[in-house]
Phi, psi and omega in degrees: 000146185227177182246345184084008174263107187293129182277324183194153171263112179267191182218137176286116180272320184207142175240126182239129178285135177241165174284098182096023178167198178219153177246133181242127174258125191237133178265133175198166186286337183257017182304319183294339181275347183277147178235154177306142180085353175287152179262138177224135175275122179245107186052037176089355180256122182291128178229158178257132177290128178260333173193163180206161173222200185294331188240340185221163171224162186236137175231164176231135177250126178280169183303322180301317179293319180296326180285322189261359178228182178269008182302326181294343181268353182288143178225168182301134181097347182291139174280142182223147178277132182235140173211129173282159182299149184287157174243157186282355182262014180236158178291146175270087187283337179259246172211174183290116180239126183272338186084016177254100185292129180271324184200163174252125178258171179235132177290121179269316181205154175228112184233134177276136179227101186068235178266358182255172176233137178255123177253124172259128185240133174260140183219164180303133185300336182296343181259012185304323183288351182264001177258127180231130177302133184068009177270172182269147173210146176258122180243112187052036177087356183267128176286117183227166178250133178289118180275319179216153178220144175201123180047239183257036175223152173215162181236138174236148178257130183251120179281161182306321181298314179295321178301317184281336188246014175225181180273005182296332179294345180262355184279148178218163179308134181100342179288152179266147177223143177280136180240133171232121181278160185301124183298326179295319178295323180294322178293321179297315179298320179297316180296315180295324180295326178294331180267005181058038182254357184300314181297322179293321179295318181296332178286000000 
């Protein structure tokens, strides 16, 4: 489990094709602290560390992950958002993020507004009910607040600190981003669907 507060922007050092997946070697400052079997959020997708050394650690993505996330589009040299799993002795500064990507969105536009940047993201229409104005969403693992929503698009505002300390400063229209919707909202939708109330709520 994660918080959506990015710990560091790492870098893809090497991508290796596997039979049924890919292996990613990632450079970051806390690589030496990682041990096999630890969980790390990589652009919002939870992965297990398979090995590490002083400067890098290695993860493996299976075909299912490559299909359902943007991991398959990563190449050597790409910056990636990293967060180690949360501990119970720290504040939950973001929101509850599982590292289970729900959908892949596409950056429609990036516009600067004052000192901030506005990102408009397009996502599959089937997830429209999971977007709530002023609600939480994880975008490439970053805990953000939905500023505006319309049909199958939403907008988030990025403050300078987030711009400087994540990979969002490298994003441009057409790029893919991993999306994870708020787990609390997903449980509510599931409960309402069991009661056959979803259509009534949508009306």
